CSV table of C-alpha atoms in Angstrom, one decimal:
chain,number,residue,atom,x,y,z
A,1,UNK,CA,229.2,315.1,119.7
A,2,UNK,CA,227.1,315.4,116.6
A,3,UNK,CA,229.0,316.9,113.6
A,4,UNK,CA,225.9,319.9,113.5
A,5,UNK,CA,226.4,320.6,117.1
A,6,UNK,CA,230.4,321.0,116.7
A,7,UNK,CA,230.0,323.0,113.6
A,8,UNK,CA,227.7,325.3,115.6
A,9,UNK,CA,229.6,325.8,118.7
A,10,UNK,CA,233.0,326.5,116.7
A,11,UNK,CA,230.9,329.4,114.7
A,12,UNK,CA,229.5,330.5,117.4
A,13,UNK,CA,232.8,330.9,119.1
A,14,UNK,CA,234.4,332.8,116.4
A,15,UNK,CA,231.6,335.3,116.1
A,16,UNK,CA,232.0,336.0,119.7
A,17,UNK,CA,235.8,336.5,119.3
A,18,UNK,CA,235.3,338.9,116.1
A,19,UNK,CA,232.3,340.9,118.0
A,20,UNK,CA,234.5,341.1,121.1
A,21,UNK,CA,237.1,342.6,119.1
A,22,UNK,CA,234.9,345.0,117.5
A,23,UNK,CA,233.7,345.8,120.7
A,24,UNK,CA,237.2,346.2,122.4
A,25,UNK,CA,238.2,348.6,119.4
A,26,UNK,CA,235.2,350.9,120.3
A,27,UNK,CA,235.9,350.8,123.4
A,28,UNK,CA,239.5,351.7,123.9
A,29,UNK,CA,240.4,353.3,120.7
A,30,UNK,CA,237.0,355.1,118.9
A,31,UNK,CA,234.7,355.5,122.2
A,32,UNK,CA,232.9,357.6,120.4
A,33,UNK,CA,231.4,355.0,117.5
A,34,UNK,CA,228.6,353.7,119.3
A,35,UNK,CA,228.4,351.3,116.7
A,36,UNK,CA,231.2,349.4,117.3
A,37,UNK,CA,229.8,348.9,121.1
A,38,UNK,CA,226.3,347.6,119.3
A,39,UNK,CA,228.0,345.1,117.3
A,40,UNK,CA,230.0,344.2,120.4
A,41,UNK,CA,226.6,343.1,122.6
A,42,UNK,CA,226.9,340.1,120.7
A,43,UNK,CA,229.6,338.5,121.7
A,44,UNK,CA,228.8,337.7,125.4
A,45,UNK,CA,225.7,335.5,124.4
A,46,UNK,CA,228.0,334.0,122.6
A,47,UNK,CA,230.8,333.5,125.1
A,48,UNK,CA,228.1,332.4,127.5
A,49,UNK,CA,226.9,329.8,125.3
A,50,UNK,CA,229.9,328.0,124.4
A,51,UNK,CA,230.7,328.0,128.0
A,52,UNK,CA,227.6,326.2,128.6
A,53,UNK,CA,228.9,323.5,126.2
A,54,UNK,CA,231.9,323.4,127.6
A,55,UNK,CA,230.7,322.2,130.7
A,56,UNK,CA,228.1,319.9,129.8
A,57,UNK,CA,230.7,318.7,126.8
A,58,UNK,CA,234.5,319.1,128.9
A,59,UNK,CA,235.5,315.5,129.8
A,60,UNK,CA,237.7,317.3,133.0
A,61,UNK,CA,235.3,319.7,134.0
A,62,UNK,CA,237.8,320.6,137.2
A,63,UNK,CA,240.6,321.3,133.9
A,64,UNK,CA,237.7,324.0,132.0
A,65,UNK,CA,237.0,325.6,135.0
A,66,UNK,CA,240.7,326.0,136.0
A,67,UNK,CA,241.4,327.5,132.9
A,68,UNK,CA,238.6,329.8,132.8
A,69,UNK,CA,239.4,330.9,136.0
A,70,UNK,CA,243.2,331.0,135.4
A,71,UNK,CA,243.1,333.4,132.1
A,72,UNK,CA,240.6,335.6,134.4
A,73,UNK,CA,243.1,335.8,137.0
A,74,UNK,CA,246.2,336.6,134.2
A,75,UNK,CA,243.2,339.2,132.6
A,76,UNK,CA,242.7,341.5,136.1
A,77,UNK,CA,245.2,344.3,135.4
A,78,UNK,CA,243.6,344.8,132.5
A,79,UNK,CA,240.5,344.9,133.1
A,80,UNK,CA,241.3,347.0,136.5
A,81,UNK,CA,241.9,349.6,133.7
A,82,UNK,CA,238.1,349.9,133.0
A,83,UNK,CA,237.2,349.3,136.7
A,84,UNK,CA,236.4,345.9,137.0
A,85,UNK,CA,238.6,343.4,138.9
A,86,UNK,CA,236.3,340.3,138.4
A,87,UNK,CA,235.9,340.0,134.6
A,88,UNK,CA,233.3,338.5,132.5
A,89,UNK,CA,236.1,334.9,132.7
A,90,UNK,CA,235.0,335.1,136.6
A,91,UNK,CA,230.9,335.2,135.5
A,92,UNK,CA,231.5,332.8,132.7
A,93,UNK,CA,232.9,330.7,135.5
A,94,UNK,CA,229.7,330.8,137.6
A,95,UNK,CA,227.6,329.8,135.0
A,96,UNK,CA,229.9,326.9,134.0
A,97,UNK,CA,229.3,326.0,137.8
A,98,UNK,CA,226.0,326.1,138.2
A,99,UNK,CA,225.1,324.6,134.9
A,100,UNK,CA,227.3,321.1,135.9
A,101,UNK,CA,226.2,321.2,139.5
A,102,UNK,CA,222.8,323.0,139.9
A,103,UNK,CA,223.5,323.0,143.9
A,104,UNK,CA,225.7,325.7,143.6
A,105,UNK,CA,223.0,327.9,141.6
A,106,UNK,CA,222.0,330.5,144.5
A,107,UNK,CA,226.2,330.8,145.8
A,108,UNK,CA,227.3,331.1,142.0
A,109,UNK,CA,224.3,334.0,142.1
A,110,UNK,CA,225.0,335.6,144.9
A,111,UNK,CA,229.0,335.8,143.9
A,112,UNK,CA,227.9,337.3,140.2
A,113,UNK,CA,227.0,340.1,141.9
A,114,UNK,CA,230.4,341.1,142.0
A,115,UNK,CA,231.9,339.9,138.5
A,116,UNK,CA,231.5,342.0,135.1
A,117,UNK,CA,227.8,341.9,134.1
A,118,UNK,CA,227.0,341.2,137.8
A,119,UNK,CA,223.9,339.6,137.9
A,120,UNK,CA,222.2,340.5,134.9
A,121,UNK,CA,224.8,338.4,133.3
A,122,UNK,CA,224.7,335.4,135.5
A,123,UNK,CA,221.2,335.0,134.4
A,124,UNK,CA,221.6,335.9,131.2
A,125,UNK,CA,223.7,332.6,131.2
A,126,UNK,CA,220.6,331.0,132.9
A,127,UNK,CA,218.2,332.2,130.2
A,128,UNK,CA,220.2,330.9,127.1
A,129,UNK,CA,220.8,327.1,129.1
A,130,UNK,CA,217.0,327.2,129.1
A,131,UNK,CA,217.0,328.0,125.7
A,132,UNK,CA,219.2,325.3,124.5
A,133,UNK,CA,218.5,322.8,126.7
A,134,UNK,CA,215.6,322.8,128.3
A,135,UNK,CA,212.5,324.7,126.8
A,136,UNK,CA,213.2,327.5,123.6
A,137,UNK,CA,210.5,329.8,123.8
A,138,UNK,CA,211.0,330.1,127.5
A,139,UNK,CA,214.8,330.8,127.1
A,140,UNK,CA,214.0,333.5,124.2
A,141,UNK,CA,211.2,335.1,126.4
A,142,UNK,CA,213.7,335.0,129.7
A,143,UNK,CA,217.0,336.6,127.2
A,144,UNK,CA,213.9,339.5,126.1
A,145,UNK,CA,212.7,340.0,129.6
A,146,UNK,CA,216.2,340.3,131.4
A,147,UNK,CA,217.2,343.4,128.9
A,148,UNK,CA,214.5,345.2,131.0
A,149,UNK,CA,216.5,345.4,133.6
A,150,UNK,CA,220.3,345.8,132.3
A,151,UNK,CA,219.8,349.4,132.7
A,152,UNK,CA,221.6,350.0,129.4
A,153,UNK,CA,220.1,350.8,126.3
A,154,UNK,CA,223.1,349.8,124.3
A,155,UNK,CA,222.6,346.1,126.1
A,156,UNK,CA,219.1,345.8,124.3
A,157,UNK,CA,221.4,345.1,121.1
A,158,UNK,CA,222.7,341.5,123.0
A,159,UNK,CA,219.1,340.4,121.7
A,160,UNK,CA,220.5,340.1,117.9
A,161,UNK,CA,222.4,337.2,119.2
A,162,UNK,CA,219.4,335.2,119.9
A,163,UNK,CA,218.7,334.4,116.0
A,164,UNK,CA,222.7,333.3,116.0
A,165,UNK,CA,221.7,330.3,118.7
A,166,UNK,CA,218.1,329.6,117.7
A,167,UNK,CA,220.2,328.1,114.1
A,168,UNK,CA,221.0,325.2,114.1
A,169,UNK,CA,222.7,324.2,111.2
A,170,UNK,CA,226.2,326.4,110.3
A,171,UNK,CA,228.7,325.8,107.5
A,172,UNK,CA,231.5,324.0,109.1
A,173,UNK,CA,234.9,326.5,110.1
A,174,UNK,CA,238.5,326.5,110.8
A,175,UNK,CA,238.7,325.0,114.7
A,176,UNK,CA,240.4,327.4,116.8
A,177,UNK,CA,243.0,325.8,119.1
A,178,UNK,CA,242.0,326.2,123.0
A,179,UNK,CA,245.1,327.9,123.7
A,180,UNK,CA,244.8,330.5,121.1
A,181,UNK,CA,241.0,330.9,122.3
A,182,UNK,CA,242.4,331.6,126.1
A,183,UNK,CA,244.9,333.7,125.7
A,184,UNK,CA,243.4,336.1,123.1
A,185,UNK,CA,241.0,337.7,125.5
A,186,UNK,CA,243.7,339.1,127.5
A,187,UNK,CA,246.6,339.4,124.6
A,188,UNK,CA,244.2,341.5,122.0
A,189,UNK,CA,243.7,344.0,125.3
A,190,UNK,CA,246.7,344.4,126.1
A,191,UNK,CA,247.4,345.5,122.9
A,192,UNK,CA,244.5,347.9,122.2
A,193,UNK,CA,245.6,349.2,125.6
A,194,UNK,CA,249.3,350.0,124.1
A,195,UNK,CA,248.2,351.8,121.0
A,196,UNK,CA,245.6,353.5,122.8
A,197,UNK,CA,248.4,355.1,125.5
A,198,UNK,CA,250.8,355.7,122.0
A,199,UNK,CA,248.1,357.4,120.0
């Protein structure tokens, strides 16, 4: 993998984990700071591109998608706290599918329905793959177009992250270990949820 490409994916990955948090905050602890919720839209463009990599880049694609799917499975009493059973490791999943075997595009679809960011998401994933790998404008004009119809008008905010993978080049940073990147989703939840049930 090129040294620019690495250096890109790892920042893009920590900015998803930092916006996620900031998100996460907003959401459990200061609901009220709408803010924290429009810095958070940027971390699932994010999370969808590096998964994207991942599966184009994973050497054992059966071993990434296990994982995904396994940290999704540990993360579902959690997220059955906000209502959703299938979370956004389930639609990150899909994409990962459909982007390695483009058979399983309209199942993967169909089965987005039912994951966080349902199908607005699972296309969403579509629209930055077309971005990054196949034609830009069309990518940037299907990531603007999809917003339409996210029926939120916090989501509209996801569009900042567009500028984060149109760059190219990024200072190189710390590599975060896989493990750490997998089980942070659910651990920094479960915590939020604990202070949040102490305050």
């Amino acid at each position: 993998m090129q040294k620019e490409r690495y250096d890109k994916i790892n920042a893009i990955k920590w900015i998803g984990i930092i916006t996620m948090t900031i998100d996460h905050v907003g959401y459990y602890l200061f609901p009220h700071l709408i803010w924290l919720r429009i810095i958070g839209r940027i971390a699932f463009p994010c999370f969808l591109y590096t998964t994207i990599q991942g599966a184009e880049q994973t050497r054992n694609f059966k071993r990434y998608l296990f994982q995904l799917i396994g940290t999704g499975i540990v993360t579902i009493p959690i997220s059955f706290y906000s209502g959703t059973i299938f979370n956004v490791l389930f639609t990150l999943a899909l994409v990962a599918i459909s982007v390695k075997d483009k058979r399983f595009f309209g199942l993967a679809l169909v089965l987005s329905y039912f994951c966080e960011y349902s199908i607005y998401g699972f296309l969403l994933g579509w629209a930055i793959y077309c971005m990054v790998s196949i034609h830009k404008v069309l990518g940037v004009f299907l990531f603007l177009g999809l917003q339409f119809f996210a029926g939120s008008s916090v989501q509209i905010f996801a569009c900042l992250a567009i500028f984060l993978l149109l760059i190219d080049t990024y200072s190189p940073t710390k590599k975060l270990p896989k493990i750490i990147g997998y089980i942070y989703y659910p651990l920094h939840q479960f915590i939020l949820l604990v202070i949040r049930f102490n305050l």
